[in-house]
Short mmCIF file of C-alpha atoms and ligand atoms in Angstrom, two decimals:
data_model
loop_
_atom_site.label_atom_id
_atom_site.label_comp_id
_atom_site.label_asym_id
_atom_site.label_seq_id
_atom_site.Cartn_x
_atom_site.Cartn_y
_atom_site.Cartn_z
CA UNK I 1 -17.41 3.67 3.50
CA UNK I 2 -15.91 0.00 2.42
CA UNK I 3 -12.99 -1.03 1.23
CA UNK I 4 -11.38 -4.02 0.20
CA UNK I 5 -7.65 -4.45 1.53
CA UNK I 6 -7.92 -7.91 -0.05
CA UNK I 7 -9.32 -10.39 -1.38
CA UNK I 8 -10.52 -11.83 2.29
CA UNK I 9 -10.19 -8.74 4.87
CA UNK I 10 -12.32 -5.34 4.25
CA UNK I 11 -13.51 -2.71 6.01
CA UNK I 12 -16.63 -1.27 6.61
CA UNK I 13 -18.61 1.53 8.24
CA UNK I 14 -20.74 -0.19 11.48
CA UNK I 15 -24.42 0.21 10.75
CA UNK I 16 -27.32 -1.18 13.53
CA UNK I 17 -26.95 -4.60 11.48
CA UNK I 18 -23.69 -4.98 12.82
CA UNK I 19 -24.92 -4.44 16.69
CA UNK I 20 -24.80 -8.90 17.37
CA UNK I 21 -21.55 -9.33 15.76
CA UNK I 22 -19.93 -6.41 17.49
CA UNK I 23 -21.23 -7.73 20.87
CA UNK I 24 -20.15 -11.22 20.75
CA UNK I 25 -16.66 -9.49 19.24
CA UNK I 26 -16.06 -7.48 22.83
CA UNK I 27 -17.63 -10.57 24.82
CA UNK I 28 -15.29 -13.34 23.41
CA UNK I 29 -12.38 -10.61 23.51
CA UNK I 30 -13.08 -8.51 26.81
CA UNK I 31 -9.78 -9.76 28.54
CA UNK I 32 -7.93 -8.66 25.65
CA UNK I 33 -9.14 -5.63 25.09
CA UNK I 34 -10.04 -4.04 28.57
CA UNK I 35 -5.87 -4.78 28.87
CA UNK I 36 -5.40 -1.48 27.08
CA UNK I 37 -9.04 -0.29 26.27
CA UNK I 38 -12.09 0.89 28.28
CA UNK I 39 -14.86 0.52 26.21
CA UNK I 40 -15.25 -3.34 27.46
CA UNK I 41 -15.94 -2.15 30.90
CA UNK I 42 -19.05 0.00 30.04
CA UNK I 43 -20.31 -3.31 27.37
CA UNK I 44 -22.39 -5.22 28.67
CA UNK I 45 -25.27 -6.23 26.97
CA UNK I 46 -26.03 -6.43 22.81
CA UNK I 47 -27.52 -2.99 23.59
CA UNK I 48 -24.85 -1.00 24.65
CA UNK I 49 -23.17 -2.82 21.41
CA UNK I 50 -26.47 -0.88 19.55
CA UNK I 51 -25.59 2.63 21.42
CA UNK I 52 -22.08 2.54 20.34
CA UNK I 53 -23.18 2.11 17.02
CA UNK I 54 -25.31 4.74 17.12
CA UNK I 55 -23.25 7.33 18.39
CA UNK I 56 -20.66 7.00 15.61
CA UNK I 57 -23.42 7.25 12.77
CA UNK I 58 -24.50 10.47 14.49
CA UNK I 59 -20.79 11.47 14.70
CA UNK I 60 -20.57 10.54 11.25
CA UNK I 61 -23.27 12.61 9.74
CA UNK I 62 -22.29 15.48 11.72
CA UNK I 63 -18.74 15.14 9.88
CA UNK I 64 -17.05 14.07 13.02
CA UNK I 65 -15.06 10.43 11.96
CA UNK I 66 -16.52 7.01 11.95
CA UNK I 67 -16.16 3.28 13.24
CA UNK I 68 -15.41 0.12 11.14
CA UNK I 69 -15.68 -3.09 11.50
CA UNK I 70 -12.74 -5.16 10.15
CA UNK I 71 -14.40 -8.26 8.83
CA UNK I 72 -12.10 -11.28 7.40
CA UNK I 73 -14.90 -12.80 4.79
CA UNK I 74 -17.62 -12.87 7.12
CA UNK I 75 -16.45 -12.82 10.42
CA UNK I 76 -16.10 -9.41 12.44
CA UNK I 77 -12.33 -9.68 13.49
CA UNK I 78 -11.74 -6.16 14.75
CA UNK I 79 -12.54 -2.68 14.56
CA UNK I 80 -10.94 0.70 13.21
CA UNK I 81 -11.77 4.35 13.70
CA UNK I 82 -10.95 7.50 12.58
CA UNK I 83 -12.20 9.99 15.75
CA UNK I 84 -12.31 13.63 16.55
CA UNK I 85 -11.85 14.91 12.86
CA UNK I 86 -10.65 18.60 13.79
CA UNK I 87 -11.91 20.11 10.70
CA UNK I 88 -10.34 23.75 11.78
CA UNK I 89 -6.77 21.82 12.31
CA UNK I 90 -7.31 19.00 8.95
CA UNK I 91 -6.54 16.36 11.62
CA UNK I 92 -8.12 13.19 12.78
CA UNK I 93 -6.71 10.78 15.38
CA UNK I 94 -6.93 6.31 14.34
CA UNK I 95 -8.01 4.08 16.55
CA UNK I 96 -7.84 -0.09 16.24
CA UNK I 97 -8.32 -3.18 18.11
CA UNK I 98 -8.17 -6.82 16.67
CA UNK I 99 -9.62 -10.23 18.15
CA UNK I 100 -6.64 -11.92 19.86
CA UNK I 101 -6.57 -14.84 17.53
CA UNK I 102 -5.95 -12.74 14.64
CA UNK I 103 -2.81 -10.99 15.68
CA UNK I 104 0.37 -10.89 14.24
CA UNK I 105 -0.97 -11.40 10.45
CA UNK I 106 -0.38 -8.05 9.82
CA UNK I 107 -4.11 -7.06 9.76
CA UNK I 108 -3.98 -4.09 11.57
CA UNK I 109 -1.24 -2.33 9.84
CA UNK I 110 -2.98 -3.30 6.61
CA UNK I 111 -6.03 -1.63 7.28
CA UNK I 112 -4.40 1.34 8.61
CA UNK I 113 -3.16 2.12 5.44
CA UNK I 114 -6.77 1.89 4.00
CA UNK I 115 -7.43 4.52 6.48
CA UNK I 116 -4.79 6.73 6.13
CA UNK I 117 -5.71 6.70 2.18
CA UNK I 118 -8.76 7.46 2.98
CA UNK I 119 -8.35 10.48 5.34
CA UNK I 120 -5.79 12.16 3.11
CA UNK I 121 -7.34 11.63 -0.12
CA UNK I 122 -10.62 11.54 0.59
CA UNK I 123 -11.56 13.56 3.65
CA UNK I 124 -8.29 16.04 1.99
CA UNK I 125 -6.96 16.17 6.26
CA UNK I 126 -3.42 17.17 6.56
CA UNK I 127 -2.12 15.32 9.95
CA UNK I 128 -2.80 11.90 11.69
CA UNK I 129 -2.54 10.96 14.88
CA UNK I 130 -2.09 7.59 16.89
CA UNK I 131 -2.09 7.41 21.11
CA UNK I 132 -0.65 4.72 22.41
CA UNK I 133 0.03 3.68 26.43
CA UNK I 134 3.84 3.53 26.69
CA UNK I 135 3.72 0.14 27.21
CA UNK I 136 1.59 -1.59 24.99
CA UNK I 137 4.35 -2.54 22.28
CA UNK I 138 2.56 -4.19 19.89
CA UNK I 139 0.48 -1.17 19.44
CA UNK I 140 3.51 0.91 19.44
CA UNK I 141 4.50 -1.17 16.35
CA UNK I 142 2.12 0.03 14.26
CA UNK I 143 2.16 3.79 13.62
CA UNK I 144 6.36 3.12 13.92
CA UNK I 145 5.55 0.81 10.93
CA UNK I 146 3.51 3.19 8.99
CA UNK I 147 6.09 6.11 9.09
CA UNK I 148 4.40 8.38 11.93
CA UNK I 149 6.77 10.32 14.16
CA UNK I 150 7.06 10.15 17.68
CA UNK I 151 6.24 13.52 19.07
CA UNK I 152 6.11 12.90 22.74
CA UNK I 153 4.20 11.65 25.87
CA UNK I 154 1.06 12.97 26.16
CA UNK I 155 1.02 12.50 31.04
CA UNK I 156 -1.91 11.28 32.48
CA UNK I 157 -4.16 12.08 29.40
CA UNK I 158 -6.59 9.32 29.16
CA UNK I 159 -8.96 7.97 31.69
CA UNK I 160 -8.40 4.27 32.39
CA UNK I 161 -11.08 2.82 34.85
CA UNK I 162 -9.51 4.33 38.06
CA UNK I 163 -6.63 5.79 37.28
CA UNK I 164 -5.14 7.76 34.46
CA UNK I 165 -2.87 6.83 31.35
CA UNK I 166 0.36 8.64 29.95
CA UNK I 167 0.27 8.30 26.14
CA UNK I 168 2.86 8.34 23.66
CA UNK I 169 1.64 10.73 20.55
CA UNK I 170 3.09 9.41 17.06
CA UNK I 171 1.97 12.07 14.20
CA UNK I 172 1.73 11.60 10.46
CA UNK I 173 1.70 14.67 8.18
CA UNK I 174 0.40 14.55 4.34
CA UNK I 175 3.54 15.09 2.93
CA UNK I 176 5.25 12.59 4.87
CA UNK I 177 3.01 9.72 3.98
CA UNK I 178 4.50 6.67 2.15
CA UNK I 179 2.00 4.34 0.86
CA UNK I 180 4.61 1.79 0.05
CA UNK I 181 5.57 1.72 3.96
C1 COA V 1 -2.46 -3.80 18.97
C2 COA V 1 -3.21 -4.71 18.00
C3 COA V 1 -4.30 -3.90 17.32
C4 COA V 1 -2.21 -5.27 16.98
O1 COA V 1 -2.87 -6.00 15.94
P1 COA V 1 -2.00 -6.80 14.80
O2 COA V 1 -2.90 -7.03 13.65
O3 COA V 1 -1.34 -7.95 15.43
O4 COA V 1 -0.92 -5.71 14.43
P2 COA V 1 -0.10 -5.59 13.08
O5 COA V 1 -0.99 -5.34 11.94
O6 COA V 1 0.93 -4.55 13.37
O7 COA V 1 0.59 -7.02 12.91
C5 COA V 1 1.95 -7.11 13.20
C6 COA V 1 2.41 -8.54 13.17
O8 COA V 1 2.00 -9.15 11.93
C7 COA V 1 3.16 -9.54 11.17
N1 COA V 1 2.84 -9.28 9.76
C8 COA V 1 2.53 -10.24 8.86
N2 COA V 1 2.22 -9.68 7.69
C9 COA V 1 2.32 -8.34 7.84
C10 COA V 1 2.11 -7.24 6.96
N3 COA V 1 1.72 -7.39 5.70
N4 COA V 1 2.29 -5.97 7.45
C11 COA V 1 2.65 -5.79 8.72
N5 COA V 1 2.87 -6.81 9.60
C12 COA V 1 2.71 -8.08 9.16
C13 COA V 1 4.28 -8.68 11.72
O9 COA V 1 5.53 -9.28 11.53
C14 COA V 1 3.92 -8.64 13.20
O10 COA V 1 4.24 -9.87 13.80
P3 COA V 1 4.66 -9.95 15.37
O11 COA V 1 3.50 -9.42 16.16
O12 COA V 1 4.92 -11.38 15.57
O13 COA V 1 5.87 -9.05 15.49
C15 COA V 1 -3.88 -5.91 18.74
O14 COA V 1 -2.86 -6.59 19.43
C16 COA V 1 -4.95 -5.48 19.74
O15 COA V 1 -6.10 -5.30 19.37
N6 COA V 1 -4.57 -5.34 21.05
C17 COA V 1 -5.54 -5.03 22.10
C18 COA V 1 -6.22 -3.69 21.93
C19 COA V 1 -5.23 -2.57 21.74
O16 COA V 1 -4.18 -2.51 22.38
N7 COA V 1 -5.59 -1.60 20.86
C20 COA V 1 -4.75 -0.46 20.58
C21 COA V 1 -4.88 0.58 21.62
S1 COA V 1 -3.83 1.98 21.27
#
């Protein structure tokens, strides 16, 4: 899967080629990330980059979401995913993290909408969900942009080093999707 959002910032499905840029992405960002995020704490080397990778294409042949990089002309500036596709349900949950210097452009929500295109009209799921940690506003922002629904907090459901993290669970149904939000 690519797609263009515009003429400078697409998306794209990883693939092993990506496995350098995807490193140096967590490395210069780990800070930033690991605020909210646990992945940075189990990256350490280009390989683990490589493993990552490979896990989602085998998710992704077995029909089970995918991972893209966010790439602004040729520079990996973040990644999106669309995880746990419950294909019983029609759901799928989006996930998204952005290089710090690149916040506040509005890239994020952008390529959200890409996404949520994609997973209604292509992979014809009914409901969307986003998890966010109470606190992390500027995450909260997003799905609030987009038109989800805040359905509650989801206690302690999300393993964060050593403790764990309540989540807030915004929803998005098919037939409440606005692509002009
Ligand atoms: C959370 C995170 C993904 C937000 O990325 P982002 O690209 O800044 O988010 P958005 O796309 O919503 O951008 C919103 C900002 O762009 C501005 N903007 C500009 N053009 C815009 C447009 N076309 N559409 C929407 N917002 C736009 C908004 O006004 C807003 O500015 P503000 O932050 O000064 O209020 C990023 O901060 C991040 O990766 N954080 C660390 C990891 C993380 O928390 N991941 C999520 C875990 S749930």
């Amino acid at each position: 899967m690519r797609r263009s959002v515009d003429e400078k910032l697409r998306i794209e499905l990883f693939n092993p080629s990506h496995s350098d840029d995807l490193f140096k992405l967590i490395q210069a960002n780990r800070d930033h990330f690991g605020e909210w995020l646990e992945f940075p704490y189990h990256t350490h080397t280009v390989n683990d980059a490589s493993a990552f990778i490979a896990g989602t294409i085998q998710k992704q042949a077995a029909g089970n979401g995918g991972w893209c990089g966010i790439w602004l002309e040729d520079q990996l500036v973040g990644a999106i995913g669309f995880v746990h596709i419950n294909r019983m349900d029609q759901t799928t949950e989006i996930g998204y993290y952005l290089a710090q210097e690149y916040e506040g452009q509005g890239i994020i929500s952008r390529c959200c909408r890409e996404i949520i295109k994609y997973v209604f009209e292509e992979l014809g799921l009914h409901r969307i969900e986003i998890r966010v940690h109470p606190d992390n506003t500027r995450s909260r922002n997003i799905p609030e942009r987009l038109g989800f629904v805040q359905e509650g907090i989801l206690r302690q459901a999300e393993r964060f080093v050593d403790r764990y993290m309540d989540k807030v669970i915004y929803g998005l149904l098919k037939e409440e999707w606005n692509p002009g939000l």
